[in-house]
mmCIF file of C-alpha atoms in Angstrom:
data_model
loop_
_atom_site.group_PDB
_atom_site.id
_atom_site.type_symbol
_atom_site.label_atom_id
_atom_site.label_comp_id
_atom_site.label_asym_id
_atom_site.label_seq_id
_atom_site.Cartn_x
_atom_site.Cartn_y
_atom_site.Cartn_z
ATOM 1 C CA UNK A 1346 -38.563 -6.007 24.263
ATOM 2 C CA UNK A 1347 -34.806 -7.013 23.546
ATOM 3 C CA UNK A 1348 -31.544 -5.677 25.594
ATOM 4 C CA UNK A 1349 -30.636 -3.856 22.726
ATOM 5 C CA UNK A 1350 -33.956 -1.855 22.312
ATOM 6 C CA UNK A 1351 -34.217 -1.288 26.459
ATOM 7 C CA UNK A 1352 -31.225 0.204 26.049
ATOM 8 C CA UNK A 1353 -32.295 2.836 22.935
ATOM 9 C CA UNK A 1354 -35.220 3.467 24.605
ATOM 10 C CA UNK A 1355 -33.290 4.231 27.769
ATOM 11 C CA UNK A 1356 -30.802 6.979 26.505
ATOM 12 C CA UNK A 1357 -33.737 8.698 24.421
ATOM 13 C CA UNK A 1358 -35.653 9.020 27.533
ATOM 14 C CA UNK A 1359 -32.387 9.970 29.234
ATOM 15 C CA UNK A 1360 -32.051 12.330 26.129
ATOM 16 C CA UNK A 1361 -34.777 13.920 26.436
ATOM 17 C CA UNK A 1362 -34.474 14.870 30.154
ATOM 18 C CA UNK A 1363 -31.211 16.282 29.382
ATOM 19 C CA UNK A 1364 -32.523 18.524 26.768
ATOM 20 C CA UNK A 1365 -35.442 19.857 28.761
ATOM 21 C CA UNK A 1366 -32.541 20.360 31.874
ATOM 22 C CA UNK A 1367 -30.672 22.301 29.729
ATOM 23 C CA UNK A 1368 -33.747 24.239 28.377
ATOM 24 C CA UNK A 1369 -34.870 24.973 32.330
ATOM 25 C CA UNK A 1370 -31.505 25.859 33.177
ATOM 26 C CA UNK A 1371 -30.823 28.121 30.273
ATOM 27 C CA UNK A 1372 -34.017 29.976 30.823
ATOM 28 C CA UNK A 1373 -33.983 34.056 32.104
ATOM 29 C CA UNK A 1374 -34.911 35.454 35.001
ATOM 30 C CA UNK A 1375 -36.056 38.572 33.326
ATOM 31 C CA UNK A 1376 -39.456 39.451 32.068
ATOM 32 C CA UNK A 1377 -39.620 39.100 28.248
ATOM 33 C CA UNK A 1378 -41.762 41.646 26.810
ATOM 34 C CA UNK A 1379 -43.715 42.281 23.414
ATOM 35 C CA UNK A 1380 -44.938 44.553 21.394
ATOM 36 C CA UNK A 1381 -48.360 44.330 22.683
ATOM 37 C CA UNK A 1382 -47.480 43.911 26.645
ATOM 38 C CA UNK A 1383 -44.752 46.309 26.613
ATOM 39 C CA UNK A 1384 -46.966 49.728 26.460
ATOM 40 C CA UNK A 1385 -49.416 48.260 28.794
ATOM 41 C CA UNK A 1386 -46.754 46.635 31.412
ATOM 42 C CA UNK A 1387 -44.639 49.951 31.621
ATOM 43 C CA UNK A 1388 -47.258 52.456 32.266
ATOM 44 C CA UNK A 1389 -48.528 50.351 34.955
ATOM 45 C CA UNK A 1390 -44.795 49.765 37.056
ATOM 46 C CA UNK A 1391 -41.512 50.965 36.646
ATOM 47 C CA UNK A 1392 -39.227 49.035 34.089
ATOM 48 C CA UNK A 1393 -35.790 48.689 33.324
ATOM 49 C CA UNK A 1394 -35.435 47.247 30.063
ATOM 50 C CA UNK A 1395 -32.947 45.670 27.672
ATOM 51 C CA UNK A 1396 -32.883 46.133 24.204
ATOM 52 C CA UNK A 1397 -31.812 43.391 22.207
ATOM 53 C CA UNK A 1398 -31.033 41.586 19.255
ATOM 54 C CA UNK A 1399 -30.472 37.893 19.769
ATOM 55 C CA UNK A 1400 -27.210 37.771 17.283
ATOM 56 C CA UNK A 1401 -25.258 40.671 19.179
ATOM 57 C CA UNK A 1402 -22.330 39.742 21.042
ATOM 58 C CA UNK A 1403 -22.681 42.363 23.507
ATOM 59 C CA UNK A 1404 -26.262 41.544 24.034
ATOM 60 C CA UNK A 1405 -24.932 37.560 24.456
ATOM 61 C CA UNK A 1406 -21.967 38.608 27.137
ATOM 62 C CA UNK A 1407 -24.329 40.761 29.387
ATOM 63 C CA UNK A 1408 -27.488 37.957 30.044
ATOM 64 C CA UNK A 1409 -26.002 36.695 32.675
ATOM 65 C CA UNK A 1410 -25.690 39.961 34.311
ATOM 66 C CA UNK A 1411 -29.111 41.111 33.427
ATOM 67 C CA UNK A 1412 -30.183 38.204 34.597
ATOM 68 C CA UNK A 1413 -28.541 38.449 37.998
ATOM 69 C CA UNK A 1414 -29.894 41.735 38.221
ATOM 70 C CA UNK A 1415 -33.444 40.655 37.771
ATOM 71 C CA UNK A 1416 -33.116 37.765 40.568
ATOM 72 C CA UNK A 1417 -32.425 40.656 42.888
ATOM 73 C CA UNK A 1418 -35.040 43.149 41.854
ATOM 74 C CA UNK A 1419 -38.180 40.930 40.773
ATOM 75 C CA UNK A 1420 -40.063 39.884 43.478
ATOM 76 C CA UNK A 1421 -43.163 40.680 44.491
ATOM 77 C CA UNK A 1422 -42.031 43.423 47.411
ATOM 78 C CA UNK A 1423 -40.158 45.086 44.758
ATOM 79 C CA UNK A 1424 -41.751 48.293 42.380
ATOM 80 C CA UNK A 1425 -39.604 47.923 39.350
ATOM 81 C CA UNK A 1426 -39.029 44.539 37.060
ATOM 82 C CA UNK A 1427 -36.353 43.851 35.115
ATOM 83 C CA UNK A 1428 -36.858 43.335 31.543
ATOM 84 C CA UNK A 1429 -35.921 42.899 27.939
ATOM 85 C CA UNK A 1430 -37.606 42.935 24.383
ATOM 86 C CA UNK A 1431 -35.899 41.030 21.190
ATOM 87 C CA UNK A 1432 -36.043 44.017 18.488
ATOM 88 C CA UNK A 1433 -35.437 41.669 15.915
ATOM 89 C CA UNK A 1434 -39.486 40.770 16.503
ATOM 90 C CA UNK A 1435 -40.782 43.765 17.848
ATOM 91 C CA UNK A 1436 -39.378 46.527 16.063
ATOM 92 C CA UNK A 1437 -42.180 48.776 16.004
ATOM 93 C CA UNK A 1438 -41.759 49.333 19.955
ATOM 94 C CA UNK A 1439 -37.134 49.422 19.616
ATOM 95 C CA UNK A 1440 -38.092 52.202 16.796
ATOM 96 C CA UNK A 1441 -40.369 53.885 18.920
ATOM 97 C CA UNK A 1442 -38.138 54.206 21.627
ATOM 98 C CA UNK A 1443 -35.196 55.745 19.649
ATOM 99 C CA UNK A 1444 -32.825 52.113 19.776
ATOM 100 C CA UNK A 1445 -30.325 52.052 17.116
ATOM 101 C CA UNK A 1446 -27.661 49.887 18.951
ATOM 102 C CA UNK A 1447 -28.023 46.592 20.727
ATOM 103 C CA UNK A 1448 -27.787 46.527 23.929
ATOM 104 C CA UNK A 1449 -29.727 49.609 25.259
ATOM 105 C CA UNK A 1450 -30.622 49.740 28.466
ATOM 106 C CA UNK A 1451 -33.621 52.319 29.398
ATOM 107 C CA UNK A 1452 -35.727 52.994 32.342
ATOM 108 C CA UNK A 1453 -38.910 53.419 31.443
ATOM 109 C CA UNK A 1454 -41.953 54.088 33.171
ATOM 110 C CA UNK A 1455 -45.469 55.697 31.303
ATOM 111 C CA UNK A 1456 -44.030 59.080 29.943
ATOM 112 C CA UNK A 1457 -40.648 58.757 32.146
ATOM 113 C CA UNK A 1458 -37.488 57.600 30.549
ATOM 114 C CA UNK A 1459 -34.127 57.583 31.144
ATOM 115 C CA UNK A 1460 -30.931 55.846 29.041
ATOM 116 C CA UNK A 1461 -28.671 53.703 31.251
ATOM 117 C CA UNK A 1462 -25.021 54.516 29.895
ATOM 118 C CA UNK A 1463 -22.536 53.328 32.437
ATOM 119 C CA UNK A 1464 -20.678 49.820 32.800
ATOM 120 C CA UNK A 1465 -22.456 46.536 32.382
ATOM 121 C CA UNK A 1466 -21.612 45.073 35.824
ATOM 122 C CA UNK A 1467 -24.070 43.852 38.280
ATOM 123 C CA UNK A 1468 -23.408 46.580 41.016
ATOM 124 C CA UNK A 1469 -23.289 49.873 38.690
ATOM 125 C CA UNK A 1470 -26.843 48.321 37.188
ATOM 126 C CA UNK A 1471 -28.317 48.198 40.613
ATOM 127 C CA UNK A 1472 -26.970 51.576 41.702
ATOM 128 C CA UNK A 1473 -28.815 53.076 38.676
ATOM 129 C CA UNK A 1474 -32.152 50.523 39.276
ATOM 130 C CA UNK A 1475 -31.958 52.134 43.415
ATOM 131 C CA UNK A 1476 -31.569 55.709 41.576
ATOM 132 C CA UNK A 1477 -34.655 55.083 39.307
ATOM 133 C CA UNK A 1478 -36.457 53.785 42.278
ATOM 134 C CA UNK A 1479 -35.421 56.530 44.584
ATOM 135 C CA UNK A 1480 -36.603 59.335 41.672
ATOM 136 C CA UNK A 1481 -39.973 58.180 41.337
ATOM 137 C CA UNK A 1482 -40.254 58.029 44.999
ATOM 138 C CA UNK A 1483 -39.846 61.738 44.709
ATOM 139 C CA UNK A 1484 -42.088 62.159 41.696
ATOM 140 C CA UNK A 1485 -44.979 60.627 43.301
ATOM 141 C CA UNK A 1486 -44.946 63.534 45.859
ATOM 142 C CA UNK A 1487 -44.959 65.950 43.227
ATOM 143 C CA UNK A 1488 -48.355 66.955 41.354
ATOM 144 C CA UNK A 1489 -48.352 64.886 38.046
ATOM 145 C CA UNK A 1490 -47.095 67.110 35.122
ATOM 146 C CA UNK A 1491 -46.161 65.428 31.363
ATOM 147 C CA UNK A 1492 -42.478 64.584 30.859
ATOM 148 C CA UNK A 1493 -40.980 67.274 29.032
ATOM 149 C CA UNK A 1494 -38.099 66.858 26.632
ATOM 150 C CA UNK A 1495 -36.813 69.422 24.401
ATOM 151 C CA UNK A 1496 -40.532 71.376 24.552
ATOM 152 C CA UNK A 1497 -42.083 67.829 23.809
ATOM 153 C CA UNK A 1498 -44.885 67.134 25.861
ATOM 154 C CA UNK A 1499 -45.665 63.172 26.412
ATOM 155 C CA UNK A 1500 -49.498 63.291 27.373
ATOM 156 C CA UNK A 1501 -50.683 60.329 29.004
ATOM 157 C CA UNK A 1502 -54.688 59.671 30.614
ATOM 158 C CA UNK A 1503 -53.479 60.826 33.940
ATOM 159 C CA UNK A 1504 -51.577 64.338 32.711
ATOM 160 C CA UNK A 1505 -53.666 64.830 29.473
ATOM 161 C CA UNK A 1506 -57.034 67.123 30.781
ATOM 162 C CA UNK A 1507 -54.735 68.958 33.324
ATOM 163 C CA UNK A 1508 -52.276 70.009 30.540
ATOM 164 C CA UNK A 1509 -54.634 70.690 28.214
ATOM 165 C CA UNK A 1510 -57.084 72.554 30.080
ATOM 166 C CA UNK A 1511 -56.218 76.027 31.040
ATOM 167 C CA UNK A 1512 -53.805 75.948 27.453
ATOM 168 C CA UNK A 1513 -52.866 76.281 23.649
ATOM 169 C CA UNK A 1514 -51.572 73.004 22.744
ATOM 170 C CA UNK A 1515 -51.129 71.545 19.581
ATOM 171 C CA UNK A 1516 -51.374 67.950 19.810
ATOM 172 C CA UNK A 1517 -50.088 64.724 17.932
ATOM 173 C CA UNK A 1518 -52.451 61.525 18.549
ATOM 174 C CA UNK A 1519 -50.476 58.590 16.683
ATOM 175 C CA UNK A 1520 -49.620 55.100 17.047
ATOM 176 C CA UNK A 1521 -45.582 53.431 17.334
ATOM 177 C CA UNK A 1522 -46.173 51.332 14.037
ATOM 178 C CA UNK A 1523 -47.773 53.839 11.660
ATOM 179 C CA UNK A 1524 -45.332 54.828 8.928
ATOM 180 C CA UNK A 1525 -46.745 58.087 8.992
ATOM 181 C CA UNK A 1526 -46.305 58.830 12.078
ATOM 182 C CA UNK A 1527 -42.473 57.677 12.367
ATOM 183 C CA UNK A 1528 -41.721 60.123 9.328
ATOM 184 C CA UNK A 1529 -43.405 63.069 10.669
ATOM 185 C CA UNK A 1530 -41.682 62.200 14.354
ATOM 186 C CA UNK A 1531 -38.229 64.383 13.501
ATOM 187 C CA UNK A 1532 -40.531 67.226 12.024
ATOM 188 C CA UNK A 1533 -42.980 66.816 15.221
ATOM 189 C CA UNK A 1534 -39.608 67.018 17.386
ATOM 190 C CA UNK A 1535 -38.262 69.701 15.704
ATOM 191 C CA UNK A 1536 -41.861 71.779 15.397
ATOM 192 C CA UNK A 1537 -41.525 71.324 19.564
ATOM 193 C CA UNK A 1538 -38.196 72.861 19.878
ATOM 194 C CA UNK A 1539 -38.809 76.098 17.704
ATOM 195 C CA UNK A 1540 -41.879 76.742 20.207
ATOM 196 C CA UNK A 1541 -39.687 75.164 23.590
ATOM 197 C CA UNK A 1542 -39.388 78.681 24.756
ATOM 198 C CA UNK A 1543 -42.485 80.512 23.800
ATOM 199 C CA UNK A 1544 -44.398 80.910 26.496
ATOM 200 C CA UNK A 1545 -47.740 80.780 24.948
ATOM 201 C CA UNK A 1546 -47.428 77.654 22.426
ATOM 202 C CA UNK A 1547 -47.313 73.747 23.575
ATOM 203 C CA UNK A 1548 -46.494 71.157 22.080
ATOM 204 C CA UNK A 1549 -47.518 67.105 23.213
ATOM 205 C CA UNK A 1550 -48.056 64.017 21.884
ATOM 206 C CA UNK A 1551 -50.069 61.171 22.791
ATOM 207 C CA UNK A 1552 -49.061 57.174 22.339
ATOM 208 C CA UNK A 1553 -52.539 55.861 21.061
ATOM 209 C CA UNK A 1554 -51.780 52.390 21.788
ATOM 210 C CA UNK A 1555 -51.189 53.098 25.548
ATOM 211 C CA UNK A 1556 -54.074 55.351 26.296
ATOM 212 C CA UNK A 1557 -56.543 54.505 23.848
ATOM 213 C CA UNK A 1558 -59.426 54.952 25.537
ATOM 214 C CA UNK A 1559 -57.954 58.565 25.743
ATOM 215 C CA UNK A 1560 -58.251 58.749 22.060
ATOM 216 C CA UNK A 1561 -61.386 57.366 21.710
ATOM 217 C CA UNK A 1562 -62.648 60.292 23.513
ATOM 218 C CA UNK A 1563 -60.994 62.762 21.622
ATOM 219 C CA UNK A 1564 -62.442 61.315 18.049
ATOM 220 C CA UNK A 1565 -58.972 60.218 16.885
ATOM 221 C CA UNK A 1566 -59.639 57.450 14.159
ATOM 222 C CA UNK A 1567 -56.935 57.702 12.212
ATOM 223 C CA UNK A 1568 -53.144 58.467 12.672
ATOM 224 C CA UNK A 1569 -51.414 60.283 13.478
ATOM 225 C CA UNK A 1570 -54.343 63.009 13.919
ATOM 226 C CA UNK A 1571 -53.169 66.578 14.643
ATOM 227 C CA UNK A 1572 -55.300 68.458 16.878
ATOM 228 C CA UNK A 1573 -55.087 72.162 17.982
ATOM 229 C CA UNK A 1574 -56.618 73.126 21.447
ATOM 230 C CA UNK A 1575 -57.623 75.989 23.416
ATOM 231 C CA UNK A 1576 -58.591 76.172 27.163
ATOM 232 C CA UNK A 1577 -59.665 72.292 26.871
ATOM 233 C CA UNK A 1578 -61.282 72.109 23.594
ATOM 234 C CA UNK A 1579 -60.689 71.042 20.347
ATOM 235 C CA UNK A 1580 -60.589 74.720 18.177
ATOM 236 C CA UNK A 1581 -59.348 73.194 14.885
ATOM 237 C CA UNK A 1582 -58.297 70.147 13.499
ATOM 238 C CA UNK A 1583 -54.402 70.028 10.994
ATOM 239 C CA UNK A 1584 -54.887 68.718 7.507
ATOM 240 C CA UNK A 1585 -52.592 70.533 5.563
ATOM 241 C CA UNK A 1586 -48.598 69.884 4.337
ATOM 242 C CA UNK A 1587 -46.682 68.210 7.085
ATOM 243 C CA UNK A 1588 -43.358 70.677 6.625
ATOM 244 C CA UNK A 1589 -41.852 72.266 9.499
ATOM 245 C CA UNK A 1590 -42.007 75.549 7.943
ATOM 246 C CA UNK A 1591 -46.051 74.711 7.710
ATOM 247 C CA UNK A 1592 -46.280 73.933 10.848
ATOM 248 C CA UNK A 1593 -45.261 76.808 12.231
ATOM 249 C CA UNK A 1594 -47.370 79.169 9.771
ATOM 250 C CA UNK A 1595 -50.435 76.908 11.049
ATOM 251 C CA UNK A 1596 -49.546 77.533 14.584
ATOM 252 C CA UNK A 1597 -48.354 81.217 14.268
ATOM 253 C CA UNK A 1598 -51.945 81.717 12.158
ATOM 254 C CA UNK A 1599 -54.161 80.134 14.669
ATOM 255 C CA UNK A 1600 -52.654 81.364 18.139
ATOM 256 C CA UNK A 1601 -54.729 83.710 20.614
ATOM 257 C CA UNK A 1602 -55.617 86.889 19.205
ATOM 258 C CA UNK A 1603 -54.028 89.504 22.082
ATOM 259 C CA UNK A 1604 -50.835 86.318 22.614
ATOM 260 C CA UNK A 1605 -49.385 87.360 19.416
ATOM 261 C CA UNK A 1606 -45.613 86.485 19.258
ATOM 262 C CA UNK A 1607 -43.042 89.313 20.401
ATOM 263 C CA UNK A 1608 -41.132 90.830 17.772
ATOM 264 C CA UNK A 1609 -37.997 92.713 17.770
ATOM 265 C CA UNK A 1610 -38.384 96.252 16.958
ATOM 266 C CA UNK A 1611 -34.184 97.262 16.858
ATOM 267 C CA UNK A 1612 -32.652 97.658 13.560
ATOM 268 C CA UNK A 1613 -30.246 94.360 14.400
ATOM 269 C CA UNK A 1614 -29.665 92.667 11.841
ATOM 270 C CA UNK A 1615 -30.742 89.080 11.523
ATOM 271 C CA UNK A 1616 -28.599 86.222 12.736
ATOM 272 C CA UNK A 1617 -26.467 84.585 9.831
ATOM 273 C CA UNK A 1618 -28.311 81.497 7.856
ATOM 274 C CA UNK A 1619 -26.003 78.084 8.920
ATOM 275 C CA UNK A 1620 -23.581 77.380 6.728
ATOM 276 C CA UNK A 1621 -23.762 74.340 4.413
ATOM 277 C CA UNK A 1622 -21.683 72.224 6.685
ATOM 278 C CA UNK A 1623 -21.472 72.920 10.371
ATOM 279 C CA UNK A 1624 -18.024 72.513 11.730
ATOM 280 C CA UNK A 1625 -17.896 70.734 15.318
ATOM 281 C CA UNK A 1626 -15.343 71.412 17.492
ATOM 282 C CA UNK A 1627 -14.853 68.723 21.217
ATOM 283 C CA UNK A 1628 -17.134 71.815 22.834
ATOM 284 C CA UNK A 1629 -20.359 71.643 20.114
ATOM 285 C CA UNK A 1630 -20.218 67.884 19.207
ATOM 286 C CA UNK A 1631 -22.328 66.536 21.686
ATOM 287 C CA UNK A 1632 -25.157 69.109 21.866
ATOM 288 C CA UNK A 1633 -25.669 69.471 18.330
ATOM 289 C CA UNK A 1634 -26.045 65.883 17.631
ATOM 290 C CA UNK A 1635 -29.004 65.387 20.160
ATOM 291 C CA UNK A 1636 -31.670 66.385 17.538
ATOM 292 C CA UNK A 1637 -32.446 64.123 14.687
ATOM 293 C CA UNK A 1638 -29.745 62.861 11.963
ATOM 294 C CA UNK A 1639 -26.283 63.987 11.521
ATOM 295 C CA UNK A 1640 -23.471 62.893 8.957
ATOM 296 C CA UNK A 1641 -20.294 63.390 9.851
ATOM 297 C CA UNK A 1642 -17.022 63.759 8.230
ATOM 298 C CA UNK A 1643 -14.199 62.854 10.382
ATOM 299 C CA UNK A 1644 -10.690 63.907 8.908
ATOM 300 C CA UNK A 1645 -7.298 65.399 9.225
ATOM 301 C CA UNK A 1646 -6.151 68.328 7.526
ATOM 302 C CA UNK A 1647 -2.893 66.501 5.725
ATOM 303 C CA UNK A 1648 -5.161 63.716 4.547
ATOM 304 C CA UNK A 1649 -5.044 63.279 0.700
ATOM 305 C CA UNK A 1650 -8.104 61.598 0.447
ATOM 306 C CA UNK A 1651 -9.789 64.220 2.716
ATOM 307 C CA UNK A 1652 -8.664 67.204 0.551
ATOM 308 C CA UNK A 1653 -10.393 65.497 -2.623
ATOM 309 C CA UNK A 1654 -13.140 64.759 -0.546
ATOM 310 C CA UNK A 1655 -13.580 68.627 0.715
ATOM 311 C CA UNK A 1656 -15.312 70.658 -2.114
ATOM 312 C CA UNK A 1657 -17.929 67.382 -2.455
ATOM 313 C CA UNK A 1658 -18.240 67.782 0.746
ATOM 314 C CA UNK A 1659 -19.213 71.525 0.901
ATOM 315 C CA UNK A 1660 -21.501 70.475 -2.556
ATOM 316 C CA UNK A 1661 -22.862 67.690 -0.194
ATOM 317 C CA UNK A 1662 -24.141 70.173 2.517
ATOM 318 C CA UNK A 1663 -25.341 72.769 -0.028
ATOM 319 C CA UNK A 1664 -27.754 70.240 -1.813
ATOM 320 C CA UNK A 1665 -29.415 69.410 1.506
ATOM 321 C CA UNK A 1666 -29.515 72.830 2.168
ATOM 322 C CA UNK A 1667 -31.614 73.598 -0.779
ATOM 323 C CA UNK A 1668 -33.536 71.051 -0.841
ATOM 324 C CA UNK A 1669 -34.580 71.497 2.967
ATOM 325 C CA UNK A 1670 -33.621 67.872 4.153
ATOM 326 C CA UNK A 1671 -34.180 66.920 7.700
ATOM 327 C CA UNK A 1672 -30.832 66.324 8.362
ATOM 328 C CA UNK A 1673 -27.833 68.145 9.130
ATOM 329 C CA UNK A 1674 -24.072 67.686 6.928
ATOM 330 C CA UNK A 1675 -21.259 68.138 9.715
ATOM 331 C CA UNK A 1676 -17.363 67.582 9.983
ATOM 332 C CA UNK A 1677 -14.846 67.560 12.504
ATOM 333 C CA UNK A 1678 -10.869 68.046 12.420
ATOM 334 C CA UNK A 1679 -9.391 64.669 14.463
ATOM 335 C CA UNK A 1680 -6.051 66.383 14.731
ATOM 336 C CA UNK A 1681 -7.814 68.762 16.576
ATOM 337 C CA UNK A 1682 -10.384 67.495 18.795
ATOM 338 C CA UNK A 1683 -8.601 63.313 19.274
ATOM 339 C CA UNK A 1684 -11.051 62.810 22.061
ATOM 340 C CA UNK A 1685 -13.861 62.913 20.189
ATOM 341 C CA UNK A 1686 -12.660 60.710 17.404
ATOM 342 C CA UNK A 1687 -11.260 58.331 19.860
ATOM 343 C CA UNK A 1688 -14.370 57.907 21.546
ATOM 344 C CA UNK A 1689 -16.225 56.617 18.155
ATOM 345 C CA UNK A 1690 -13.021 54.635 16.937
ATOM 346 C CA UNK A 1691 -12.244 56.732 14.569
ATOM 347 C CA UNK A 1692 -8.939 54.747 13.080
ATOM 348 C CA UNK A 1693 -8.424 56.019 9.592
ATOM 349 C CA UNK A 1694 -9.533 59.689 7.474
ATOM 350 C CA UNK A 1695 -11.993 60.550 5.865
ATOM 351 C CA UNK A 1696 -13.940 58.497 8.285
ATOM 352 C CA UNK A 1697 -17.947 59.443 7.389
ATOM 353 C CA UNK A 1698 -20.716 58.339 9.894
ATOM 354 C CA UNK A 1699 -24.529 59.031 10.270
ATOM 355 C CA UNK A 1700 -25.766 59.438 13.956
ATOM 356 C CA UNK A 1701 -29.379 59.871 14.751
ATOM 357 C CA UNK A 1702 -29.902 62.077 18.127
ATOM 358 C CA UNK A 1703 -26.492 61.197 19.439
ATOM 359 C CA UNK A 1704 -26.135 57.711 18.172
ATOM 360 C CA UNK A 1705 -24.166 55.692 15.336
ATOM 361 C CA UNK A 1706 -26.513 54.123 12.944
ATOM 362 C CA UNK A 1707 -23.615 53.003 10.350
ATOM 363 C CA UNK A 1708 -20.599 53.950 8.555
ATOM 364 C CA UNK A 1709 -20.420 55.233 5.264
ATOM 365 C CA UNK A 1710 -17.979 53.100 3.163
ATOM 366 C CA UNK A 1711 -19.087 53.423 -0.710
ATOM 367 C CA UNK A 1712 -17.989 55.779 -3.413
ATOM 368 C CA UNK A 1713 -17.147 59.317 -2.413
ATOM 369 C CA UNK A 1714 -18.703 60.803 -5.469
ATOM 370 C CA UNK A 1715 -21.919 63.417 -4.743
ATOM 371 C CA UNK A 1716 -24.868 61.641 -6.506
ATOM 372 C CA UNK A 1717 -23.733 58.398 -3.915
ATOM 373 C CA UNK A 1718 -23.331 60.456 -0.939
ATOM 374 C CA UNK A 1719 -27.023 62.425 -1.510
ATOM 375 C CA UNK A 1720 -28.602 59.047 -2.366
ATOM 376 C CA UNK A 1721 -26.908 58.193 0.619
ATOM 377 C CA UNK A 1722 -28.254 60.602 2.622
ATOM 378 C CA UNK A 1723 -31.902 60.430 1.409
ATOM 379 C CA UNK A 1724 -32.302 56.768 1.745
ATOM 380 C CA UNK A 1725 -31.518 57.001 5.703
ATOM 381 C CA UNK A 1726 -33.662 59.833 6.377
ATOM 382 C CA UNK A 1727 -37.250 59.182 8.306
#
């Protein structure tokens, strides 16, 4: 072999070592999880998981963070790991678990969840990881009851016969990547709200893919299957329109005989319908956004373009109205309540946003016109 080809040979095998330096090097300290380990991994242990999508900036600045975090916390004497999921591959599971911006950060643990929402830096991470840890130190003493949110109950193997046994639930069996399922989620949400306070009615759902043997022995084979139970057993199964308004007749129609609902004998009179658009104010903003999708008009009374945009507006509202779409047509006055429009960079009026439960999903920026803004608005709902 000549000089000349000792030499080649020499800096591509000194290539090559460089490239799989770099590739060791670059590699992260945090678990990477899928769509198939991530129900099985986080009903076994505690995890704190980011959300990600490998193009976002935000997602690029905090790795090494995240990473620094999950040198400290996964070892083996340690009960929680430190995670993340790319939700450009596994959407099914970022869908499931209500992620609509990149990065979110979520403890999760079986039913248990919680949104991390304070500042990216190693030490505020950790202080919420030792919370987590510290919480579910105290749960475990507790007898093991279904997390509750919003009169949702998340059934799992170990809460499921407890729950069910001594009640009237009416149960949704379903799996993260049915398309069925996700479009009857905000009407299943909703449907659990309405009954929150009841007294009498539950409602629960169970994640198929995590307990499926769970399913199995309930006879679910398709989803998502809607059962209706008394004192432990199945009394009827739900086949009919998947409406809220049906819903509630089906429950209402089918609840114990002497637990019939308590009705209001004064001569009140009933509470005024909502109006077409709901006006927020710095007060209402945040609770009424919690519960499925929202578009908002952000504007300033003097704004030329927002008095045009007004009466379309109102028309806007009024044709979801009618036409009973799941989701709600909202403004708010910036000259009024700044805060609130500075805290979603609100720079210029009319500014018009859809949020889903709380969160920005995009920005509106197309023609102003009605038949755009309600093709809009039915495109982006579930």
């Amino acid at each position: 072999m000549s000089a000349v080809e000792i030499a080649t040979m020499s800096l591509f095998v000194a290539a090559i070592f460089l490239a799989v330096t770099v590739s060791c090097s670059s590699s992260s300290l945090s678990d990477e999880l899928t769509s198939e380990t991530f129900p099985q991994l986080t009903i076994k242990s505690p995890h704190f998981v980011k959300f990600y999508a490998p193009w976002c900036g935000h997602c690029q600045n905090l790795s090494p963070v995240w990473d620094s975090l999950a040198e400290r916390y996964n070892k083996e004497e340690a009960n929680i790991r430190i995670a993340k999921i790319d939700c450009t591959q596994h959407t099914s599971v970022c869908s499931e678990q209500g992620v609509s911006s990149y990065p979110t950060l979520k403890f999760v643990h079986g039913s248990a969840e919680k949104h991390y929402q304070g500042n990216r830096d190693l030490e505020s991470l950790a202080a919420f990881v030792e919370e987590m840890l510290d919480y579910g130190s105290k749960q475990e003493e507790r007898t093991l009851q279904p997390e509750v949110i919003d009169g949702l109950a998340k059934l799992t193997a170990e809460t499921f016969k407890a729950s069910v046994s001594r009640r009237y639930y009416f149960i949704k069996f379903y799996a993260p990547w049915c398309g069925h399922c996700q479009r009857l989620a905000p009407t299943w949400n909703k449907l659990a709200a309405h009954f929150q306070d009841d007294g009498v009615v539950n409602i629960g759902k169970v994640d198929c893919t995590i307990d499926k043997d769970l399913c199995a022995e309930n006879n679910v084979g398709g989803y998502p299957t809607l059962f209706l139970y008394q004192d432990g057993k199945v009394i009827q199964r739900y086949t009919g329109g998947r409406s809220l308004e049906e819903l509630i007749t089906f429950v209402n129609d089918n609840r114990p005989a002497d637990e019939e609902p308590e009705t209001d004998s004064t001569d009140e009179e009933p509470p005024s319908p909502l109006p077409p658009v709901v006006d927020l104010t710095s007060e209402t903003f945040t609770t009424t956004m919690q519960d499925g999708l929202t578009f908002v008009k952000f504007f300033a009374p003097w704004c030329g373009h927002c008095k045009r945009l007004a009466p379309v507006w109102e028309q806007l509202g009024q044709t979801v109205k009618d036409r009973q779409l799941a989701i709600r047509i909202a403004k708010l006055d910036c000259t009024a309540h700044s805060t609130i429009c500075e805290e979603h960079h609100v720079h210029g009026y009319p500014t018009l946003v859809l949020f889903s439960n709380g969160v920005k999903v995009k920005e509106y920026k197309s023609s102003r016109v009605l038949e755009d803004l309600v093709q809009f608005v039915t495109d982006n709902i579930e």
